[in-house]
Short mmCIF file of C-alpha atoms (C1' of nucleotides) in Angstrom, two decimals:
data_model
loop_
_atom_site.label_atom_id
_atom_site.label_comp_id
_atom_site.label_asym_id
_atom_site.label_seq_id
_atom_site.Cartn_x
_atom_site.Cartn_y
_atom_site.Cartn_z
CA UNK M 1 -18.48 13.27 -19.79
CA UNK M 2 -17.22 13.52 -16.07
CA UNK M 3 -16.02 16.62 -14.00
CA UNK M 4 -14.04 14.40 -12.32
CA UNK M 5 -10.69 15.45 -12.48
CA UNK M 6 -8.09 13.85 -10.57
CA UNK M 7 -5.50 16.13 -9.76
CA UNK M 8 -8.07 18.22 -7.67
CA UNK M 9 -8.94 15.29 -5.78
CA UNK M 10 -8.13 15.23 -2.34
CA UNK M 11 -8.07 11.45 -2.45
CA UNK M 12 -6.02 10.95 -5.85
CA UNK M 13 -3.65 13.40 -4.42
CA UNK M 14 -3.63 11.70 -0.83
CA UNK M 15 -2.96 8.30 -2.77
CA UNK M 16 -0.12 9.77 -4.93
CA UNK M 17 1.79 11.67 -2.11
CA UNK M 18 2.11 8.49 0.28
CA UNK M 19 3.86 6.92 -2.77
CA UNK M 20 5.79 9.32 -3.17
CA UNK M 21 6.91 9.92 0.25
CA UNK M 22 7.78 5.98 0.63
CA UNK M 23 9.35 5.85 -2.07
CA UNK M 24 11.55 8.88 -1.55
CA UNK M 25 12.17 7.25 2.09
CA UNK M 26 12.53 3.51 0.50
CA UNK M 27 16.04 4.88 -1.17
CA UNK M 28 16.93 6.83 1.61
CA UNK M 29 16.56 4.10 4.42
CA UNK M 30 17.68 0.90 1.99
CA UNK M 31 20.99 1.53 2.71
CA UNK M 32 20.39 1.17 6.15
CA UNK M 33 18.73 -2.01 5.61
CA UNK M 34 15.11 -0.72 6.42
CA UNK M 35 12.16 -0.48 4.81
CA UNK M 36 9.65 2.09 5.01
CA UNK M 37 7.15 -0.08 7.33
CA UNK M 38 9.54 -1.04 9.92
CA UNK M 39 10.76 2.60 10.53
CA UNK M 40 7.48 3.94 12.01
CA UNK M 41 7.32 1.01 14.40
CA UNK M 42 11.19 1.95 15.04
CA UNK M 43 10.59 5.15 16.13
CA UNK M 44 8.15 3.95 18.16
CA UNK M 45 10.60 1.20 20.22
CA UNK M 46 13.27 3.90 19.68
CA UNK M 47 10.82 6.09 22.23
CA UNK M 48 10.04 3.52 24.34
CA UNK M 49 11.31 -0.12 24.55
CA UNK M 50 9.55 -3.21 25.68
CA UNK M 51 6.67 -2.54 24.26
CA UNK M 52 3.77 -5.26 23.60
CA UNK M 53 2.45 -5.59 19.75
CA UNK M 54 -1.01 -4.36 21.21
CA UNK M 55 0.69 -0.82 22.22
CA UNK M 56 2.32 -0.69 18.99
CA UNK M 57 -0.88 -1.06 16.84
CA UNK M 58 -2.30 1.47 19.35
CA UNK M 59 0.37 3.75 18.67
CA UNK M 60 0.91 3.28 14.99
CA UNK M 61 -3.06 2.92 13.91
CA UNK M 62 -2.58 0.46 12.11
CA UNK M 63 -4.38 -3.24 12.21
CA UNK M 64 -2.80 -5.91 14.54
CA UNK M 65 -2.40 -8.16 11.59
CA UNK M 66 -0.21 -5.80 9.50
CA UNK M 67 1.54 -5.03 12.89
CA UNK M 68 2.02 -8.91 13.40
CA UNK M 69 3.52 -9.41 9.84
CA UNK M 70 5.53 -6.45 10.37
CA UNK M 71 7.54 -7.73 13.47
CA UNK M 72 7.69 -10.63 12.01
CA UNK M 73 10.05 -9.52 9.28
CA UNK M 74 11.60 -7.05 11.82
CA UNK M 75 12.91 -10.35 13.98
CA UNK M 76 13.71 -11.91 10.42
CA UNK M 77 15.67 -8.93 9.87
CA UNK M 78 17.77 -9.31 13.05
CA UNK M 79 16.15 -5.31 14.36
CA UNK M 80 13.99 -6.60 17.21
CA UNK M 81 14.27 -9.77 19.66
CA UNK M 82 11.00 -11.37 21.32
CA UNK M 83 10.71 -11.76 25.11
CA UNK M 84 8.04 -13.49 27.39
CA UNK M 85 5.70 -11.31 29.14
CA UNK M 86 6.01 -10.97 33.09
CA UNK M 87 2.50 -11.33 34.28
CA UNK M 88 0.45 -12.06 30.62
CA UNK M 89 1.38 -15.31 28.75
CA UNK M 90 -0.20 -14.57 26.06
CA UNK M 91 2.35 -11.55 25.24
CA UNK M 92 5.64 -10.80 24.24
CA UNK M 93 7.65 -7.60 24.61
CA UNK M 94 9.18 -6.62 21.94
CA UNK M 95 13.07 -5.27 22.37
CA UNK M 96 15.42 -3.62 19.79
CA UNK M 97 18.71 -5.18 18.80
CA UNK M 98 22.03 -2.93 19.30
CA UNK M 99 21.84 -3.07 15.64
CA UNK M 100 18.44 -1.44 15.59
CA UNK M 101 19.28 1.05 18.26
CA UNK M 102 22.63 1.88 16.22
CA UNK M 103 20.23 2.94 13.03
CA UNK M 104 18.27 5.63 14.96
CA UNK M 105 20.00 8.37 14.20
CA UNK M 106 20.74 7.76 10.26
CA UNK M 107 17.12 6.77 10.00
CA UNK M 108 15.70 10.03 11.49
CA UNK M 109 17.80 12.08 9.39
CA UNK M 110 16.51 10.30 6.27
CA UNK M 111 12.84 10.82 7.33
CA UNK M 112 13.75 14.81 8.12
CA UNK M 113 15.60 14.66 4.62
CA UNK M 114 12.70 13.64 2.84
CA UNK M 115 10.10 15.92 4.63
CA UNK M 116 12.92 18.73 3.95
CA UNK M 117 12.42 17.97 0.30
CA UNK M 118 8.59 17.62 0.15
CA UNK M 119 8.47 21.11 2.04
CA UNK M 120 11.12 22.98 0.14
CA UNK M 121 9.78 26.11 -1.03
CA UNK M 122 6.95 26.15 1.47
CA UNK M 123 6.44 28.90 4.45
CA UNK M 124 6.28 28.37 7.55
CA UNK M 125 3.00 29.03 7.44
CA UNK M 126 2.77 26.63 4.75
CA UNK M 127 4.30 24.04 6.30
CA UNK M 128 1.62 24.10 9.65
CA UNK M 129 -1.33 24.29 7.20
CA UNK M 130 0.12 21.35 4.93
CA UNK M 131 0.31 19.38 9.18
CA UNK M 132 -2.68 20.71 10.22
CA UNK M 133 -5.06 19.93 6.92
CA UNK M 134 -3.61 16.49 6.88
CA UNK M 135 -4.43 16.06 10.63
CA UNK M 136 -8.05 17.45 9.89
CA UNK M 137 -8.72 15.05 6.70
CA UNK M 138 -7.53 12.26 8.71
CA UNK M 139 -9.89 13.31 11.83
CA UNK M 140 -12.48 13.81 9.24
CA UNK M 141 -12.60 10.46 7.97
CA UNK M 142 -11.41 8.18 10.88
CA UNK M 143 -14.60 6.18 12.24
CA UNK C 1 15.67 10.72 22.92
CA UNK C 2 14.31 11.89 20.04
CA UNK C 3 13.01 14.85 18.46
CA UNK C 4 10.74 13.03 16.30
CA UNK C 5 7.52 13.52 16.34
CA UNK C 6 4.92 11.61 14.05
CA UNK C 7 2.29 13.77 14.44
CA UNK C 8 4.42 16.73 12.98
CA UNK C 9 5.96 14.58 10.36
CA UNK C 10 4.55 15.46 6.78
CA UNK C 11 5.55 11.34 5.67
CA UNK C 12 3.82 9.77 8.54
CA UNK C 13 0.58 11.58 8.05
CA UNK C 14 0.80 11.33 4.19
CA UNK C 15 0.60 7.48 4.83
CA UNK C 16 -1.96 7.95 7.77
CA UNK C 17 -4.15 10.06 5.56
CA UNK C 18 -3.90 7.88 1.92
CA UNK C 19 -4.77 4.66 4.67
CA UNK C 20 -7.90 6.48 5.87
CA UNK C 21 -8.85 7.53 2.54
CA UNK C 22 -8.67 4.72 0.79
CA UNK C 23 -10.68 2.55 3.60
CA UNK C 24 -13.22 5.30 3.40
CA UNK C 25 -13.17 5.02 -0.32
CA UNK C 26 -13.18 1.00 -0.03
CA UNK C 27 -15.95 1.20 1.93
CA UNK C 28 -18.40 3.18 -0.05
CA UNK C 29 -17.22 1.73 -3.47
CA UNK C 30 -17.21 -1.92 -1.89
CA UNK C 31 -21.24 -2.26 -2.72
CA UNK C 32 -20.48 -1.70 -6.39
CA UNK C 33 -17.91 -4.54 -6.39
CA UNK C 34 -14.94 -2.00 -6.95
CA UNK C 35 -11.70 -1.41 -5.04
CA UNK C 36 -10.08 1.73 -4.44
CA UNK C 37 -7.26 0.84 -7.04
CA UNK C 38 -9.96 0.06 -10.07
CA UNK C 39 -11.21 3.35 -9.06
CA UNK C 40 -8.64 5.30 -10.13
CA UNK C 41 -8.45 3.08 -13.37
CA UNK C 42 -11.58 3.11 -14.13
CA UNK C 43 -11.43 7.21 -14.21
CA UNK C 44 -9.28 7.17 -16.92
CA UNK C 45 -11.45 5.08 -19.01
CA UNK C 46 -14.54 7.06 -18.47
CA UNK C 47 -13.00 9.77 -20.00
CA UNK C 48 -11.02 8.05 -22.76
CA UNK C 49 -12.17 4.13 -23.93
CA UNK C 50 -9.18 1.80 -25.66
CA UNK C 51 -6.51 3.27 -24.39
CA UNK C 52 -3.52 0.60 -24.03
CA UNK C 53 -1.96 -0.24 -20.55
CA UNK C 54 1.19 2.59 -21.46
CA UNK C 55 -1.36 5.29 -21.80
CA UNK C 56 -2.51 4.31 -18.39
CA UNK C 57 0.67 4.32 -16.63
CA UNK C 58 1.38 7.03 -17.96
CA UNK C 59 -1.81 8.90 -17.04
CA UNK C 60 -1.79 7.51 -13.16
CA UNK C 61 2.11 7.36 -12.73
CA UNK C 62 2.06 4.21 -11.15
CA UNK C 63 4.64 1.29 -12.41
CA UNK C 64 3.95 -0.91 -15.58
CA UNK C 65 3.98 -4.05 -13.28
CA UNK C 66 1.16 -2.43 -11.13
CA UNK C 67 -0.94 -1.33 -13.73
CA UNK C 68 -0.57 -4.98 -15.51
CA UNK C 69 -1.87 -6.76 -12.17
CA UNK C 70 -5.05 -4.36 -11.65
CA UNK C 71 -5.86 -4.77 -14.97
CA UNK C 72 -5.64 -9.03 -14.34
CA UNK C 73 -7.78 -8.22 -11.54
CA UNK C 74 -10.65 -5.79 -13.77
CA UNK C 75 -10.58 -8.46 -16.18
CA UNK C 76 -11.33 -11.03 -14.34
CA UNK C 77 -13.86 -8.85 -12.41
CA UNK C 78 -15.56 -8.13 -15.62
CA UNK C 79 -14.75 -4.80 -15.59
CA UNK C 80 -12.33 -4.11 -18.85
CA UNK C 81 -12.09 -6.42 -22.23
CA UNK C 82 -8.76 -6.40 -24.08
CA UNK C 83 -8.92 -5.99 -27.87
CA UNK C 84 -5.43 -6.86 -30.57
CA UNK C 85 -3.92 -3.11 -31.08
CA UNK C 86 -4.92 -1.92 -34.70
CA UNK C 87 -1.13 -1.60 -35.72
CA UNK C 88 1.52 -3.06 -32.74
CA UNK C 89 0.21 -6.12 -32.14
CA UNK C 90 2.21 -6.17 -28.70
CA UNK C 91 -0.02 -4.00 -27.38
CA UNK C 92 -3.75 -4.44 -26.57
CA UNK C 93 -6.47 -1.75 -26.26
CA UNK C 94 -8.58 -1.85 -23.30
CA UNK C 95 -12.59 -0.81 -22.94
CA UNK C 96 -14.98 -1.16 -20.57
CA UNK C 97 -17.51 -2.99 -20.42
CA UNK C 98 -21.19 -1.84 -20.13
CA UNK C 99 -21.48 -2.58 -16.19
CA UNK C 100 -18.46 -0.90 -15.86
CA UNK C 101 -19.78 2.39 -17.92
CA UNK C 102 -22.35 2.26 -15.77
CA UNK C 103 -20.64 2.62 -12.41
CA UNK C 104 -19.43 5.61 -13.16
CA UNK C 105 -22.78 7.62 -11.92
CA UNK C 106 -22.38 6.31 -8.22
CA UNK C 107 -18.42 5.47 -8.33
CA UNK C 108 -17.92 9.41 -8.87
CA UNK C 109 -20.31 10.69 -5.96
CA UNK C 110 -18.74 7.76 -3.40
CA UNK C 111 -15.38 9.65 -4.45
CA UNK C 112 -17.12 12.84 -4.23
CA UNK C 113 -18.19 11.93 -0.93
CA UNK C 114 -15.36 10.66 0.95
CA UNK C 115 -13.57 14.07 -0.09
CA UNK C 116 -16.23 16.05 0.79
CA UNK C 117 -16.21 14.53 4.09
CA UNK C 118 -12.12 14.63 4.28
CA UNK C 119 -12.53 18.18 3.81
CA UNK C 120 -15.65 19.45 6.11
CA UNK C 121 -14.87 21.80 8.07
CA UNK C 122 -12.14 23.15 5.72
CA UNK C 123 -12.80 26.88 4.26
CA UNK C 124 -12.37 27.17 0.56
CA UNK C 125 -9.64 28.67 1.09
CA UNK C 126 -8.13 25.57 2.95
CA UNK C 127 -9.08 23.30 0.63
CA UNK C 128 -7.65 25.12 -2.21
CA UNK C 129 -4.36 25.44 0.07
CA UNK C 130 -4.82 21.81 1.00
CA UNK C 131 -4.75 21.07 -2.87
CA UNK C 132 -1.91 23.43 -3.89
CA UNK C 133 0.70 21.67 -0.62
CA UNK C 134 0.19 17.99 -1.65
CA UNK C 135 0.77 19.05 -5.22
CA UNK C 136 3.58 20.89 -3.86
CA UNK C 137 4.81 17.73 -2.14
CA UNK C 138 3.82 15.61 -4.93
CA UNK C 139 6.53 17.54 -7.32
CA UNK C 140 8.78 18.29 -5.25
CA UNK C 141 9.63 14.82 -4.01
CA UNK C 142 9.15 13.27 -7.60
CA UNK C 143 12.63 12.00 -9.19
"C1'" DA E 1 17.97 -7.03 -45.49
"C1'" DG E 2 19.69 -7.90 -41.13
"C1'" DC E 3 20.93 -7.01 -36.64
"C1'" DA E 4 20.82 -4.21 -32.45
"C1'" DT E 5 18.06 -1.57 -29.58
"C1'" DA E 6 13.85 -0.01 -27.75
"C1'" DT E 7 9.23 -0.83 -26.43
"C1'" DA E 8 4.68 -3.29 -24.68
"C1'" DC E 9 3.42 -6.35 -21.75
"C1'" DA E 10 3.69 -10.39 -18.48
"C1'" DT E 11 5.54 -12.62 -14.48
"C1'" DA E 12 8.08 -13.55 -10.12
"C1'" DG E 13 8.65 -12.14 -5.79
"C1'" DC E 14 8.84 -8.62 -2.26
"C1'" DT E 15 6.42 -4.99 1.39
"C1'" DC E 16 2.69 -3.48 3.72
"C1'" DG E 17 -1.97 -2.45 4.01
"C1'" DC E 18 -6.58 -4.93 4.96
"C1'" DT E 19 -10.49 -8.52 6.70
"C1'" DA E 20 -11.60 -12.77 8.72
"C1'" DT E 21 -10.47 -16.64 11.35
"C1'" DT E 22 -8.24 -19.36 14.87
"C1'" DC E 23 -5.96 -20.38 19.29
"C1'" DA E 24 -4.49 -19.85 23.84
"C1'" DA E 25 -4.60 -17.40 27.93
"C1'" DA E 26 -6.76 -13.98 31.09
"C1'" DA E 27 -10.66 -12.07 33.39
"C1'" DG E 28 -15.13 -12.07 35.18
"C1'" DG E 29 -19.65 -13.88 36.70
"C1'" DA E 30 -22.84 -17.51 38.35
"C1'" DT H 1 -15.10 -23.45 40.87
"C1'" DC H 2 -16.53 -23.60 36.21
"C1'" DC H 3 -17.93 -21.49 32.26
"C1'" DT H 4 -18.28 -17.58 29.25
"C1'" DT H 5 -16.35 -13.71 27.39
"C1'" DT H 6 -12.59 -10.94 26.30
"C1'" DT H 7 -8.11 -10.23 24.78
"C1'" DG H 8 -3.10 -10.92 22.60
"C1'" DA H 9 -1.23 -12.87 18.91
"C1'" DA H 10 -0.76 -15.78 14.66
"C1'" DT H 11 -2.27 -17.12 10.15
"C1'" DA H 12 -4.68 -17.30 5.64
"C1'" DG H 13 -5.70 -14.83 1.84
"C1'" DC H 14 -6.44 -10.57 -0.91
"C1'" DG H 15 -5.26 -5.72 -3.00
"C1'" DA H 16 -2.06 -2.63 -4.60
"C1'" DG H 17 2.31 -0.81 -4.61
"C1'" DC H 18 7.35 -1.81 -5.92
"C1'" DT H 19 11.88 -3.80 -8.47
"C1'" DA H 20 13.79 -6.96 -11.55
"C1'" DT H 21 13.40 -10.00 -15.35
"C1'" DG H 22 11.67 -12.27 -19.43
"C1'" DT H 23 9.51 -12.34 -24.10
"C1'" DA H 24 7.81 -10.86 -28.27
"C1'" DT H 25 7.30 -7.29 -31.45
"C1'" DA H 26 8.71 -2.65 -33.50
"C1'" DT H 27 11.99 0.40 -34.87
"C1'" DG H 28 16.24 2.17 -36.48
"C1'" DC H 29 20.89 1.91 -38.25
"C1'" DT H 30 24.24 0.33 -41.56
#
DNA sequence: AGCATATACATAGCTCGCTATTCAAAAGGA
DNA sequence: TCCTTTTGAATAGCGAGCTATGTATATGCT
């Protein structure tokens, strides 16, 4: 009835691989106490502390809400600590703990673990078209 | 610091890209009172009526639990009917119901669409590849 | 036949996306 | 100065993914 057929679908496919990918990263990083949303806003603070929640959903491209619910469970978790702004009461910085800084390393070897895995058996030229089409399909479709 | 670099990271743009997908596909489907997870659903059931909720989870690879709360959700929506299984009368069969057959027609070309669009630009050639490296990912990260 | 195991599904409770709304503070214009 | 608009963040509420558990029915073994 349909030609539809969902393993040549760039979206299925999309869809499936991000679950995948978290999932694979969920086991890896669970140990550490993480979970796959709070390590992209860790590498971010690992880069550069102090930063506000607006430069993190700036950063991350994600909405403020998810980024607000996010940090929420991060200071819940004991990973970040909340300061006033200087000159903008409406703000808060956002610090890591030494326990959060102490994870950096484990947690960046999980992430380059699991890309490893999802690019074993792939060129090198493989592996900078697989970056490089993603980067295009989400250029393509980003208002 | 760190090496780490999001924007080379095959996990962070997996998630960047399914996010931008499936807005794009929430968007477009959104007028036909679908969501991006009926969607996929739903495709199943266009080609094959009464299958049970296993056949489904096994067809999409997502978890039981998943599957049992979008089908809650198409239910209520008015989307699927549940019928007793001829012989195991744990199971139930599941069919669509006639405004759900006839979504199909536009819920296909918004699908169409959003790929197309994820994809201009891309040669054949690239899009092929494109296919072939999340598949790629897709098995070689699956457990 | 009877009991143990396996299976189909439901439910609870979590993360992490989203939209929409609210609130307080900052910035800007008259 | 005062008022409007803009902006930073929180909250409510939903979808869709997950793990873990519960419950009823099938199935299989002895």
């Amino acid at each position: 009835m349909s030609d539809f057929d969902k393993h040549r679908s760039a979206g299925y496919l999309a869809n499936h691989m991000a679950r995948v990918f978290a999932h694979a990263l969920a086991e890896r990083i669970r140990p550490l106490g993480l979970a796959p949303g709070q390590f992209m806003t860790l590498i971010e603070l690992w880069r550069e502390d102090g930063l506000t929640q607006r430069d993190l959903v700036a950063r991350l491209d994600v909405e403020q809400a998810t980024m607000a619910n996010t940090l929420k469970r991060m200071e819940r978790d004991g990973l970040i600590a909340r300061r006033a702004h200087d000159s903008d009461s409406r703000a808060r910085t956002i610090h890591l703990t030494e326990h959060a800084r102490a994870l950096q390393g484990p947690a960046e070897a999980a992430a380059n673990a699991v890309n490893a895995q999802a690019m074993r058996g792939m060129s090198g030229a493989e592996r900078s078209d697989f970056i490089r089409l993603m980067t295009h399909a989400i250029d393509s479709l980003k208002p």
